[in-house]
Amino acid sequence: MTPRPGDELPVHTVSLVNADHMKIVALLLRDSNPIHFDPDAVRRAGLGDRLVNQGGATMAYVMNLLIAWAGSRAAIRRISCSFRGNVLAGDDVVVSGRVTEVEETPDGSLVTAEVWADVVGGRRAVLGEATVLLAGNPA
Amino acid sequence: MTISIDDLRAKLAGTALPGGELVLEEYESAIADAAFRAEDDAGGFAHPAWFIIASLRGMGISVDELCALAEQEPGDTLLFGNCEVEQFRPLTPGTRYRTYAEITDVGSRTTRDGSRLDHLTVSVTVSHPAADAGRVTSVYLFKRATEAA
């Protein structure tokens, strides 16, 4: 069924954000910022005592939701996210979204949605907008 | 003393960065899937977050060197403000990509606490010989510890 503006995307929870994953992502990104792998650096920066997840990794959680919803990694056409708050090791993160626009094309429904990632019991970490192609919904 | 925003803009806006190459190794793709908590059937495609990886590895300079270009001083804080990924075609593991990078915009605003917040916008295009695969536009924020003269 073709989605309509106002429809909610599924809610997906990422449980217990993993400090070891942050270290792997730091290597992949060549990101030398120690708040992703050195608890002492986190304390010195006044950010508490838990490692800070990379914004790009939290954005990847939003991409995972869109991939599951649209059915393919190729479906994502555009995603833009602003980083509003930190996700820390051990946090649970809820990602979801809401359809804002649907354009019918010969290739399917081009769906734009507001998307977000929230720390459970806390702050909004990511807010953005994404466009995906639902190829099973040709015009 | 922190560089003035006019001088920073004159110095950096429109500056082409070296760019480079990204070889998307299959083993790195598999490790990235685990670290990004991806649970889907990849279908032969790399995770779209690889565009973010390409944008950092493909500037041709390190983040530390970008900070130096922005004349980051002790006490200045680097923040990742915004990231836009445009995927024209998905990346595939085992493929070599070329990256082209440019500082497209430099600006500044004053935050509610009175701090000066400068931004650098960096655009990285990820290209395959056949066609561009996508583009990443990242906004790096520098919260200055001191006021400009």
PDB file of N, CA, C and O in Angstrom, chain A residues 12 14-18 21 24-25 27-33 55-57 59-61 63-64 67-68 72-84 127, chain B residues 28-29 31-43 45-50 52-54 56-57 62-64 78 80-88 90:
ATOM      1  N   HIS A  12      11.971   1.516  15.725  1.00  0.00           N
ATOM      2  CA  HIS A  12      13.030   0.514  15.881  1.00  0.00           C
ATOM      3  C   HIS A  12      13.918   0.922  17.052  1.00  0.00           C
ATOM      4  O   HIS A  12      14.294   2.093  17.162  1.00  0.00           O
ATOM      5  N   VAL A  14      17.452   0.432  19.116  1.00  0.00           N
ATOM      6  CA  VAL A  14      18.828  -0.061  19.174  1.00  0.00           C
ATOM      7  C   VAL A  14      19.184  -0.144  20.657  1.00  0.00           C
ATOM      8  O   VAL A  14      19.296   0.888  21.330  1.00  0.00           O
ATOM      9  N   SER A  15      19.336  -1.372  21.152  1.00  0.00           N
ATOM     10  CA  SER A  15      19.563  -1.561  22.585  1.00  0.00           C
ATOM     11  C   SER A  15      21.051  -1.505  22.916  1.00  0.00           C
ATOM     12  O   SER A  15      21.883  -2.054  22.179  1.00  0.00           O
ATOM     13  N   LEU A  16      21.341  -0.858  24.018  1.00  0.00           N
ATOM     14  CA  LEU A  16      22.689  -0.875  24.599  1.00  0.00           C
ATOM     15  C   LEU A  16      23.773  -0.549  23.573  1.00  0.00           C
ATOM     16  O   LEU A  16      24.526  -1.427  23.131  1.00  0.00           O
ATOM     17  N   VAL A  17      23.837   0.707  23.196  1.00  0.00           N
ATOM     18  CA  VAL A  17      24.878   1.157  22.269  1.00  0.00           C
ATOM     19  C   VAL A  17      26.235   0.738  22.820  1.00  0.00           C
ATOM     20  O   VAL A  17      26.543   0.956  23.989  1.00  0.00           O
ATOM     21  N   ASN A  18      27.027   0.122  21.939  1.00  0.00           N
ATOM     22  CA  ASN A  18      28.187  -0.660  22.347  1.00  0.00           C
ATOM     23  C   ASN A  18      29.483   0.136  22.191  1.00  0.00           C
ATOM     24  O   ASN A  18      29.798   0.634  21.106  1.00  0.00           O
ATOM     25  N   HIS A  21      31.834  -1.093  19.491  1.00  0.00           N
ATOM     26  CA  HIS A  21      31.444  -0.665  18.139  1.00  0.00           C
ATOM     27  C   HIS A  21      31.955   0.750  17.846  1.00  0.00           C
ATOM     28  O   HIS A  21      32.353   1.062  16.726  1.00  0.00           O
ATOM     29  N   ILE A  24      35.468   0.542  16.738  1.00  0.00           N
ATOM     30  CA  ILE A  24      35.556   0.065  15.341  1.00  0.00           C
ATOM     31  C   ILE A  24      35.209   1.202  14.381  1.00  0.00           C
ATOM     32  O   ILE A  24      35.899   1.414  13.373  1.00  0.00           O
ATOM     33  N   VAL A  25      34.151   1.940  14.695  1.00  0.00           N
ATOM     34  CA  VAL A  25      33.731   3.032  13.802  1.00  0.00           C
ATOM     35  C   VAL A  25      34.796   4.128  13.765  1.00  0.00           C
ATOM     36  O   VAL A  25      35.049   4.724  12.720  1.00  0.00           O
ATOM     37  N   LEU A  27      37.962   3.634  13.897  1.00  0.00           N
ATOM     38  CA  LEU A  27      38.961   3.144  12.940  1.00  0.00           C
ATOM     39  C   LEU A  27      38.478   3.305  11.507  1.00  0.00           C
ATOM     40  O   LEU A  27      39.219   3.754  10.632  1.00  0.00           O
ATOM     41  N   LEU A  28      37.218   2.923  11.266  1.00  0.00           N
ATOM     42  CA  LEU A  28      36.682   3.013   9.898  1.00  0.00           C
ATOM     43  C   LEU A  28      36.667   4.451   9.405  1.00  0.00           C
ATOM     44  O   LEU A  28      36.964   4.734   8.237  1.00  0.00           O
ATOM     45  N   LEU A  29      36.310   5.376  10.293  1.00  0.00           N
ATOM     46  CA  LEU A  29      36.208   6.792   9.912  1.00  0.00           C
ATOM     47  C   LEU A  29      37.559   7.498   9.919  1.00  0.00           C
ATOM     48  O   LEU A  29      37.662   8.612   9.425  1.00  0.00           O
ATOM     49  N   ARG A  30      38.577   6.830  10.499  1.00  0.00           N
ATOM     50  CA  ARG A  30      39.863   7.503  10.746  1.00  0.00           C
ATOM     51  C   ARG A  30      39.622   8.725  11.634  1.00  0.00           C
ATOM     52  O   ARG A  30      40.183   9.798  11.406  1.00  0.00           O
ATOM     53  N   ASP A  31      38.746   8.551  12.622  1.00  0.00           N
ATOM     54  CA  ASP A  31      38.323   9.641  13.509  1.00  0.00           C
ATOM     55  C   ASP A  31      39.158   9.573  14.781  1.00  0.00           C
ATOM     56  O   ASP A  31      39.009   8.655  15.583  1.00  0.00           O
ATOM     57  N   SER A  32      40.022  10.549  14.946  1.00  0.00           N
ATOM     58  CA  SER A  32      40.960  10.523  16.071  1.00  0.00           C
ATOM     59  C   SER A  32      40.405  11.150  17.345  1.00  0.00           C
ATOM     60  O   SER A  32      41.105  11.222  18.358  1.00  0.00           O
ATOM     61  N   ASN A  33      39.152  11.599  17.308  1.00  0.00           N
ATOM     62  CA  ASN A  33      38.585  12.250  18.494  1.00  0.00           C
ATOM     63  C   ASN A  33      38.492  11.235  19.636  1.00  0.00           C
ATOM     64  O   ASN A  33      37.762  10.245  19.537  1.00  0.00           O
ATOM     65  N   GLY A  55      28.265  10.651  15.595  1.00  0.00           N
ATOM     66  CA  GLY A  55      27.007  11.075  14.986  1.00  0.00           C
ATOM     67  C   GLY A  55      26.687  10.251  13.751  1.00  0.00           C
ATOM     68  O   GLY A  55      25.522   9.897  13.507  1.00  0.00           O
ATOM     69  N   GLY A  56      27.717   9.926  12.977  1.00  0.00           N
ATOM     70  CA  GLY A  56      27.499   9.126  11.781  1.00  0.00           C
ATOM     71  C   GLY A  56      26.974   7.736  12.093  1.00  0.00           C
ATOM     72  O   GLY A  56      26.211   7.161  11.307  1.00  0.00           O
ATOM     73  N   ALA A  57      27.367   7.181  13.241  1.00  0.00           N
ATOM     74  CA  ALA A  57      26.876   5.854  13.627  1.00  0.00           C
ATOM     75  C   ALA A  57      25.402   5.935  14.015  1.00  0.00           C
ATOM     76  O   ALA A  57      24.598   5.063  13.658  1.00  0.00           O
ATOM     77  N   MET A  59      23.376   8.112  12.856  1.00  0.00           N
ATOM     78  CA  MET A  59      22.699   8.302  11.568  1.00  0.00           C
ATOM     79  C   MET A  59      22.528   6.958  10.851  1.00  0.00           C
ATOM     80  O   MET A  59      21.513   6.732  10.178  1.00  0.00           O
ATOM     81  N   ALA A  60      23.498   6.072  11.013  1.00  0.00           N
ATOM     82  CA  ALA A  60      23.388   4.736  10.405  1.00  0.00           C
ATOM     83  C   ALA A  60      22.202   3.966  10.985  1.00  0.00           C
ATOM     84  O   ALA A  60      21.560   3.187  10.268  1.00  0.00           O
ATOM     85  N   TYR A  61      21.904   4.177  12.287  1.00  0.00           N
ATOM     86  CA  TYR A  61      20.738   3.500  12.866  1.00  0.00           C
ATOM     87  C   TYR A  61      19.457   3.955  12.149  1.00  0.00           C
ATOM     88  O   TYR A  61      18.540   3.171  11.931  1.00  0.00           O
ATOM     89  N   MET A  63      19.364   5.038   9.060  1.00  0.00           N
ATOM     90  CA  MET A  63      19.410   4.382   7.744  1.00  0.00           C
ATOM     91  C   MET A  63      18.898   2.949   7.847  1.00  0.00           C
ATOM     92  O   MET A  63      18.182   2.468   6.957  1.00  0.00           O
ATOM     93  N   ASN A  64      19.258   2.236   8.923  1.00  0.00           N
ATOM     94  CA  ASN A  64      18.798   0.850   9.091  1.00  0.00           C
ATOM     95  C   ASN A  64      17.274   0.773   9.091  1.00  0.00           C
ATOM     96  O   ASN A  64      16.679  -0.132   8.498  1.00  0.00           O
ATOM     97  N   ILE A  67      16.085   1.286   5.526  1.00  0.00           N
ATOM     98  CA  ILE A  67      16.381   0.106   4.705  1.00  0.00           C
ATOM     99  C   ILE A  67      15.353  -0.999   4.996  1.00  0.00           C
ATOM    100  O   ILE A  67      14.816  -1.631   4.080  1.00  0.00           O
ATOM    101  N   ALA A  68      15.070  -1.201   6.282  1.00  0.00           N
ATOM    102  CA  ALA A  68      14.098  -2.238   6.643  1.00  0.00           C
ATOM    103  C   ALA A  68      12.714  -1.889   6.103  1.00  0.00           C
ATOM    104  O   ALA A  68      11.970  -2.767   5.644  1.00  0.00           O
ATOM    105  N   SER A  72      15.532  -2.247   0.786  1.00  0.00           N
ATOM    106  CA  SER A  72      16.818  -2.342   0.091  1.00  0.00           C
ATOM    107  C   SER A  72      17.720  -1.187   0.484  1.00  0.00           C
ATOM    108  O   SER A  72      17.257  -0.063   0.698  1.00  0.00           O
ATOM    109  N   ARG A  73      19.019  -1.476   0.530  1.00  0.00           N
ATOM    110  CA  ARG A  73      19.992  -0.406   0.766  1.00  0.00           C
ATOM    111  C   ARG A  73      20.000   0.601  -0.383  1.00  0.00           C
ATOM    112  O   ARG A  73      20.346   1.762  -0.191  1.00  0.00           O
ATOM    113  N   ALA A  74      19.613   0.135  -1.563  1.00  0.00           N
ATOM    114  CA  ALA A  74      19.603   1.016  -2.741  1.00  0.00           C
ATOM    115  C   ALA A  74      18.436   1.993  -2.705  1.00  0.00           C
ATOM    116  O   ALA A  74      18.417   2.954  -3.478  1.00  0.00           O
ATOM    117  N   ALA A  75      17.475   1.767  -1.809  1.00  0.00           N
ATOM    118  CA  ALA A  75      16.258   2.596  -1.809  1.00  0.00           C
ATOM    119  C   ALA A  75      16.507   4.000  -1.280  1.00  0.00           C
ATOM    120  O   ALA A  75      15.773   4.930  -1.617  1.00  0.00           O
ATOM    121  N   ILE A  76      17.529   4.148  -0.445  1.00  0.00           N
ATOM    122  CA  ILE A  76      17.782   5.467   0.137  1.00  0.00           C
ATOM    123  C   ILE A  76      18.349   6.384  -0.937  1.00  0.00           C
ATOM    124  O   ILE A  76      19.384   6.096  -1.533  1.00  0.00           O
ATOM    125  N   ARG A  77      17.666   7.482  -1.206  1.00  0.00           N
ATOM    126  CA  ARG A  77      18.124   8.450  -2.201  1.00  0.00           C
ATOM    127  C   ARG A  77      18.833   9.630  -1.542  1.00  0.00           C
ATOM    128  O   ARG A  77      19.782  10.178  -2.099  1.00  0.00           O
ATOM    129  N   ARG A  78      18.338  10.030  -0.381  1.00  0.00           N
ATOM    130  CA  ARG A  78      18.926  11.186   0.304  1.00  0.00           C
ATOM    131  C   ARG A  78      18.558  11.107   1.774  1.00  0.00           C
ATOM    132  O   ARG A  78      17.430  10.738   2.111  1.00  0.00           O
ATOM    133  N   ILE A  79      19.502  11.469   2.610  1.00  0.00           N
ATOM    134  CA  ILE A  79      19.202  11.610   4.039  1.00  0.00           C
ATOM    135  C   ILE A  79      20.067  12.741   4.596  1.00  0.00           C
ATOM    136  O   ILE A  79      21.271  12.797   4.343  1.00  0.00           O
ATOM    137  N   SER A  80      19.422  13.638   5.281  1.00  0.00           N
ATOM    138  CA  SER A  80      20.118  14.771   5.887  1.00  0.00           C
ATOM    139  C   SER A  80      19.779  14.803   7.370  1.00  0.00           C
ATOM    140  O   SER A  80      18.601  14.778   7.735  1.00  0.00           O
ATOM    141  N   CYS A  81      20.799  14.816   8.205  1.00  0.00           N
ATOM    142  CA  CYS A  81      20.571  14.774   9.656  1.00  0.00           C
ATOM    143  C   CYS A  81      21.357  15.867  10.355  1.00  0.00           C
ATOM    144  O   CYS A  81      22.512  16.135  10.013  1.00  0.00           O
ATOM    145  N   SER A  82      20.718  16.489  11.339  1.00  0.00           N
ATOM    146  CA  SER A  82      21.449  17.380  12.234  1.00  0.00           C
ATOM    147  C   SER A  82      21.619  16.658  13.563  1.00  0.00           C
ATOM    148  O   SER A  82      20.757  15.886  13.989  1.00  0.00           O
ATOM    149  N   PHE A  83      22.748  16.913  14.187  1.00  0.00           N
ATOM    150  CA  PHE A  83      23.123  16.203  15.407  1.00  0.00           C
ATOM    151  C   PHE A  83      22.838  17.108  16.600  1.00  0.00           C
ATOM    152  O   PHE A  83      23.492  18.131  16.787  1.00  0.00           O
ATOM    153  N   ARG A  84      21.833  16.710  17.392  1.00  0.00           N
ATOM    154  CA  ARG A  84      21.303  17.572  18.447  1.00  0.00           C
ATOM    155  C   ARG A  84      21.834  17.236  19.835  1.00  0.00           C
ATOM    156  O   ARG A  84      21.875  18.091  20.704  1.00  0.00           O
ATOM    157  N   LEU A 127      17.877  14.648  14.273  1.00  0.00           N
ATOM    158  CA  LEU A 127      16.635  15.028  13.595  1.00  0.00           C
ATOM    159  C   LEU A 127      16.982  15.299  12.143  1.00  0.00           C
ATOM    160  O   LEU A 127      17.978  15.980  11.843  1.00  0.00           O
TER     161      LEU A 127
ATOM    162  N   GLU B  28      36.081  -5.003   5.537  1.00  0.00           N
ATOM    163  CA  GLU B  28      35.685  -3.789   6.256  1.00  0.00           C
ATOM    164  C   GLU B  28      34.179  -3.565   6.165  1.00  0.00           C
ATOM    165  O   GLU B  28      33.548  -3.083   7.112  1.00  0.00           O
ATOM    166  N   SER B  29      33.616  -3.912   5.017  1.00  0.00           N
ATOM    167  CA  SER B  29      32.173  -3.771   4.853  1.00  0.00           C
ATOM    168  C   SER B  29      31.434  -4.656   5.859  1.00  0.00           C
ATOM    169  O   SER B  29      30.463  -4.224   6.495  1.00  0.00           O
ATOM    170  N   ILE B  31      32.615  -5.796   8.722  1.00  0.00           N
ATOM    171  CA  ILE B  31      32.838  -5.280  10.083  1.00  0.00           C
ATOM    172  C   ILE B  31      31.978  -4.044  10.326  1.00  0.00           C
ATOM    173  O   ILE B  31      31.388  -3.873  11.404  1.00  0.00           O
ATOM    174  N   ALA B  32      31.865  -3.186   9.313  1.00  0.00           N
ATOM    175  CA  ALA B  32      31.044  -1.976   9.452  1.00  0.00           C
ATOM    176  C   ALA B  32      29.579  -2.341   9.671  1.00  0.00           C
ATOM    177  O   ALA B  32      28.885  -1.714  10.484  1.00  0.00           O
ATOM    178  N   ASP B  33      29.095  -3.359   8.956  1.00  0.00           N
ATOM    179  CA  ASP B  33      27.698  -3.780   9.151  1.00  0.00           C
ATOM    180  C   ASP B  33      27.437  -4.117  10.617  1.00  0.00           C
ATOM    181  O   ASP B  33      26.403  -3.746  11.179  1.00  0.00           O
ATOM    182  N   ALA B  34      28.382  -4.830  11.234  1.00  0.00           N
ATOM    183  CA  ALA B  34      28.209  -5.203  12.637  1.00  0.00           C
ATOM    184  C   ALA B  34      28.246  -3.965  13.535  1.00  0.00           C
ATOM    185  O   ALA B  34      27.427  -3.809  14.445  1.00  0.00           O
ATOM    186  N   ALA B  35      29.196  -3.063  13.258  1.00  0.00           N
ATOM    187  CA  ALA B  35      29.339  -1.874  14.115  1.00  0.00           C
ATOM    188  C   ALA B  35      28.162  -0.913  13.954  1.00  0.00           C
ATOM    189  O   ALA B  35      27.833  -0.186  14.891  1.00  0.00           O
ATOM    190  N   PHE B  36      27.541  -0.918  12.784  1.00  0.00           N
ATOM    191  CA  PHE B  36      26.374  -0.054  12.549  1.00  0.00           C
ATOM    192  C   PHE B  36      25.062  -0.740  12.940  1.00  0.00           C
ATOM    193  O   PHE B  36      23.991  -0.182  12.714  1.00  0.00           O
ATOM    194  N   ARG B  37      25.173  -1.956  13.454  1.00  0.00           N
ATOM    195  CA  ARG B  37      24.002  -2.724  13.903  1.00  0.00           C
ATOM    196  C   ARG B  37      23.044  -3.029  12.757  1.00  0.00           C
ATOM    197  O   ARG B  37      21.818  -3.083  12.953  1.00  0.00           O
ATOM    198  N   ALA B  38      23.586  -3.210  11.560  1.00  0.00           N
ATOM    199  CA  ALA B  38      22.754  -3.544  10.408  1.00  0.00           C
ATOM    200  C   ALA B  38      22.351  -5.013  10.477  1.00  0.00           C
ATOM    201  O   ALA B  38      23.198  -5.872  10.721  1.00  0.00           O
ATOM    202  N   GLU B  39      21.091  -5.280  10.259  1.00  0.00           N
ATOM    203  CA  GLU B  39      20.585  -6.653  10.347  1.00  0.00           C
ATOM    204  C   GLU B  39      19.920  -7.105   9.053  1.00  0.00           C
ATOM    205  O   GLU B  39      19.299  -8.164   9.002  1.00  0.00           O
ATOM    206  N   ASP B  40      20.042  -6.268   7.996  1.00  0.00           N
ATOM    207  CA  ASP B  40      19.344  -6.589   6.752  1.00  0.00           C
ATOM    208  C   ASP B  40      20.183  -7.517   5.884  1.00  0.00           C
ATOM    209  O   ASP B  40      21.377  -7.716   6.121  1.00  0.00           O
ATOM    210  N   ASP B  41      19.551  -8.051   4.847  1.00  0.00           N
ATOM    211  CA  ASP B  41      20.275  -8.742   3.783  1.00  0.00           C
ATOM    212  C   ASP B  41      20.878  -7.658   2.900  1.00  0.00           C
ATOM    213  O   ASP B  41      20.159  -6.905   2.249  1.00  0.00           O
ATOM    214  N   ALA B  42      22.207  -7.568   2.890  1.00  0.00           N
ATOM    215  CA  ALA B  42      22.855  -6.448   2.214  1.00  0.00           C
ATOM    216  C   ALA B  42      22.566  -6.415   0.712  1.00  0.00           C
ATOM    217  O   ALA B  42      22.645  -5.349   0.095  1.00  0.00           O
ATOM    218  N   GLY B  43      22.255  -7.548   0.125  1.00  0.00           N
ATOM    219  CA  GLY B  43      21.936  -7.594  -1.292  1.00  0.00           C
ATOM    220  C   GLY B  43      23.100  -7.208  -2.188  1.00  0.00           C
ATOM    221  O   GLY B  43      22.893  -6.744  -3.309  1.00  0.00           O
ATOM    222  N   PHE B  45      25.212  -4.819  -1.605  1.00  0.00           N
ATOM    223  CA  PHE B  45      25.523  -3.404  -1.482  1.00  0.00           C
ATOM    224  C   PHE B  45      26.192  -3.117  -0.129  1.00  0.00           C
ATOM    225  O   PHE B  45      25.870  -3.740   0.879  1.00  0.00           O
ATOM    226  N   ALA B  46      27.051  -2.106  -0.127  1.00  0.00           N
ATOM    227  CA  ALA B  46      27.611  -1.632   1.134  1.00  0.00           C
ATOM    228  C   ALA B  46      26.557  -0.808   1.870  1.00  0.00           C
ATOM    229  O   ALA B  46      25.631  -0.258   1.261  1.00  0.00           O
ATOM    230  N   HIS B  47      26.723  -0.724   3.188  1.00  0.00           N
ATOM    231  CA  HIS B  47      25.800   0.106   3.970  1.00  0.00           C
ATOM    232  C   HIS B  47      25.916   1.558   3.494  1.00  0.00           C
ATOM    233  O   HIS B  47      27.026   2.049   3.242  1.00  0.00           O
ATOM    234  N   PRO B  48      24.775   2.261   3.363  1.00  0.00           N
ATOM    235  CA  PRO B  48      24.843   3.663   2.911  1.00  0.00           C
ATOM    236  C   PRO B  48      25.699   4.557   3.817  1.00  0.00           C
ATOM    237  O   PRO B  48      26.173   5.616   3.372  1.00  0.00           O
ATOM    238  N   ALA B  49      25.912   4.133   5.071  1.00  0.00           N
ATOM    239  CA  ALA B  49      26.779   4.916   5.958  1.00  0.00           C
ATOM    240  C   ALA B  49      28.221   4.930   5.459  1.00  0.00           C
ATOM    241  O   ALA B  49      29.035   5.736   5.940  1.00  0.00           O
ATOM    242  N   TRP B  50      28.540   4.066   4.496  1.00  0.00           N
ATOM    243  CA  TRP B  50      29.884   4.115   3.899  1.00  0.00           C
ATOM    244  C   TRP B  50      30.125   5.444   3.194  1.00  0.00           C
ATOM    245  O   TRP B  50      31.274   5.864   3.024  1.00  0.00           O
ATOM    246  N   ILE B  52      29.431   8.221   4.516  1.00  0.00           N
ATOM    247  CA  ILE B  52      29.982   9.060   5.599  1.00  0.00           C
ATOM    248  C   ILE B  52      31.458   8.711   5.805  1.00  0.00           C
ATOM    249  O   ILE B  52      32.304   9.606   5.969  1.00  0.00           O
ATOM    250  N   ILE B  53      31.751   7.414   5.788  1.00  0.00           N
ATOM    251  CA  ILE B  53      33.149   6.993   5.904  1.00  0.00           C
ATOM    252  C   ILE B  53      33.959   7.583   4.758  1.00  0.00           C
ATOM    253  O   ILE B  53      35.060   8.129   4.959  1.00  0.00           O
ATOM    254  N   ALA B  54      33.411   7.503   3.553  1.00  0.00           N
ATOM    255  CA  ALA B  54      34.121   8.038   2.378  1.00  0.00           C
ATOM    256  C   ALA B  54      34.338   9.542   2.502  1.00  0.00           C
ATOM    257  O   ALA B  54      35.357  10.075   2.056  1.00  0.00           O
ATOM    258  N   LEU B  56      34.925  11.231   5.166  1.00  0.00           N
ATOM    259  CA  LEU B  56      36.025  11.533   6.084  1.00  0.00           C
ATOM    260  C   LEU B  56      37.359  11.031   5.549  1.00  0.00           C
ATOM    261  O   LEU B  56      38.366  11.734   5.608  1.00  0.00           O
ATOM    262  N   ARG B  57      37.345   9.818   4.995  1.00  0.00           N
ATOM    263  CA  ARG B  57      38.597   9.264   4.470  1.00  0.00           C
ATOM    264  C   ARG B  57      38.955   9.861   3.123  1.00  0.00           C
ATOM    265  O   ARG B  57      40.098   9.763   2.685  1.00  0.00           O
ATOM    266  N   SER B  62      43.235  14.895   7.049  1.00  0.00           N
ATOM    267  CA  SER B  62      42.609  14.334   8.247  1.00  0.00           C
ATOM    268  C   SER B  62      41.702  15.383   8.894  1.00  0.00           C
ATOM    269  O   SER B  62      41.766  16.574   8.562  1.00  0.00           O
ATOM    270  N   VAL B  63      40.888  14.915   9.826  1.00  0.00           N
ATOM    271  CA  VAL B  63      40.059  15.860  10.578  1.00  0.00           C
ATOM    272  C   VAL B  63      40.950  16.837  11.354  1.00  0.00           C
ATOM    273  O   VAL B  63      40.643  18.028  11.450  1.00  0.00           O
ATOM    274  N   ASP B  64      42.066  16.324  11.874  1.00  0.00           N
ATOM    275  CA  ASP B  64      42.997  17.212  12.590  1.00  0.00           C
ATOM    276  C   ASP B  64      43.528  18.302  11.664  1.00  0.00           C
ATOM    277  O   ASP B  64      43.677  19.466  12.060  1.00  0.00           O
ATOM    278  N   LEU B  78      35.361  21.136  18.411  1.00  0.00           N
ATOM    279  CA  LEU B  78      34.842  20.703  17.109  1.00  0.00           C
ATOM    280  C   LEU B  78      33.580  19.881  17.319  1.00  0.00           C
ATOM    281  O   LEU B  78      33.549  18.965  18.134  1.00  0.00           O
ATOM    282  N   PHE B  80      30.171  17.975  15.084  1.00  0.00           N
ATOM    283  CA  PHE B  80      29.641  17.532  13.793  1.00  0.00           C
ATOM    284  C   PHE B  80      28.199  18.048  13.746  1.00  0.00           C
ATOM    285  O   PHE B  80      27.339  17.572  14.478  1.00  0.00           O
ATOM    286  N   GLY B  81      27.955  19.052  12.923  1.00  0.00           N
ATOM    287  CA  GLY B  81      26.659  19.730  12.974  1.00  0.00           C
ATOM    288  C   GLY B  81      25.593  19.076  12.142  1.00  0.00           C
ATOM    289  O   GLY B  81      24.455  18.884  12.604  1.00  0.00           O
ATOM    290  N   ASN B  82      25.930  18.750  10.899  1.00  0.00           N
ATOM    291  CA  ASN B  82      24.920  18.237   9.983  1.00  0.00           C
ATOM    292  C   ASN B  82      25.612  17.377   8.936  1.00  0.00           C
ATOM    293  O   ASN B  82      26.763  17.639   8.577  1.00  0.00           O
ATOM    294  N   CYS B  83      24.905  16.387   8.459  1.00  0.00           N
ATOM    295  CA  CYS B  83      25.447  15.543   7.389  1.00  0.00           C
ATOM    296  C   CYS B  83      24.324  15.173   6.434  1.00  0.00           C
ATOM    297  O   CYS B  83      23.272  14.685   6.872  1.00  0.00           O
ATOM    298  N   GLU B  84      24.557  15.432   5.166  1.00  0.00           N
ATOM    299  CA  GLU B  84      23.598  15.033   4.136  1.00  0.00           C
ATOM    300  C   GLU B  84      24.272  14.043   3.190  1.00  0.00           C
ATOM    301  O   GLU B  84      25.350  14.323   2.658  1.00  0.00           O
ATOM    302  N   VAL B  85      23.624  12.909   3.016  1.00  0.00           N
ATOM    303  CA  VAL B  85      24.103  11.889   2.075  1.00  0.00           C
ATOM    304  C   VAL B  85      23.125  11.809   0.919  1.00  0.00           C
ATOM    305  O   VAL B  85      21.921  11.615   1.130  1.00  0.00           O
ATOM    306  N   GLU B  86      23.645  11.967  -0.290  1.00  0.00           N
ATOM    307  CA  GLU B  86      22.846  11.731  -1.498  1.00  0.00           C
ATOM    308  C   GLU B  86      23.411  10.480  -2.161  1.00  0.00           C
ATOM    309  O   GLU B  86      24.589  10.455  -2.532  1.00  0.00           O
ATOM    310  N   GLN B  87      22.592   9.459  -2.278  1.00  0.00           N
ATOM    311  CA  GLN B  87      23.038   8.190  -2.864  1.00  0.00           C
ATOM    312  C   GLN B  87      22.463   8.091  -4.279  1.00  0.00           C
ATOM    313  O   GLN B  87      21.269   7.860  -4.457  1.00  0.00           O
ATOM    314  N   PHE B  88      23.339   8.269  -5.268  1.00  0.00           N
ATOM    315  CA  PHE B  88      22.898   8.137  -6.656  1.00  0.00           C
ATOM    316  C   PHE B  88      22.834   6.666  -7.053  1.00  0.00           C
ATOM    317  O   PHE B  88      21.975   6.261  -7.823  1.00  0.00           O
ATOM    318  N   PRO B  90      24.147   2.708  -5.061  1.00  0.00           N
ATOM    319  CA  PRO B  90      24.780   2.183  -3.847  1.00  0.00           C
ATOM    320  C   PRO B  90      26.229   1.770  -4.094  1.00  0.00           C
ATOM    321  O   PRO B  90      26.590   1.349  -5.195  1.00  0.00           O
TER     322      PRO B  90
END
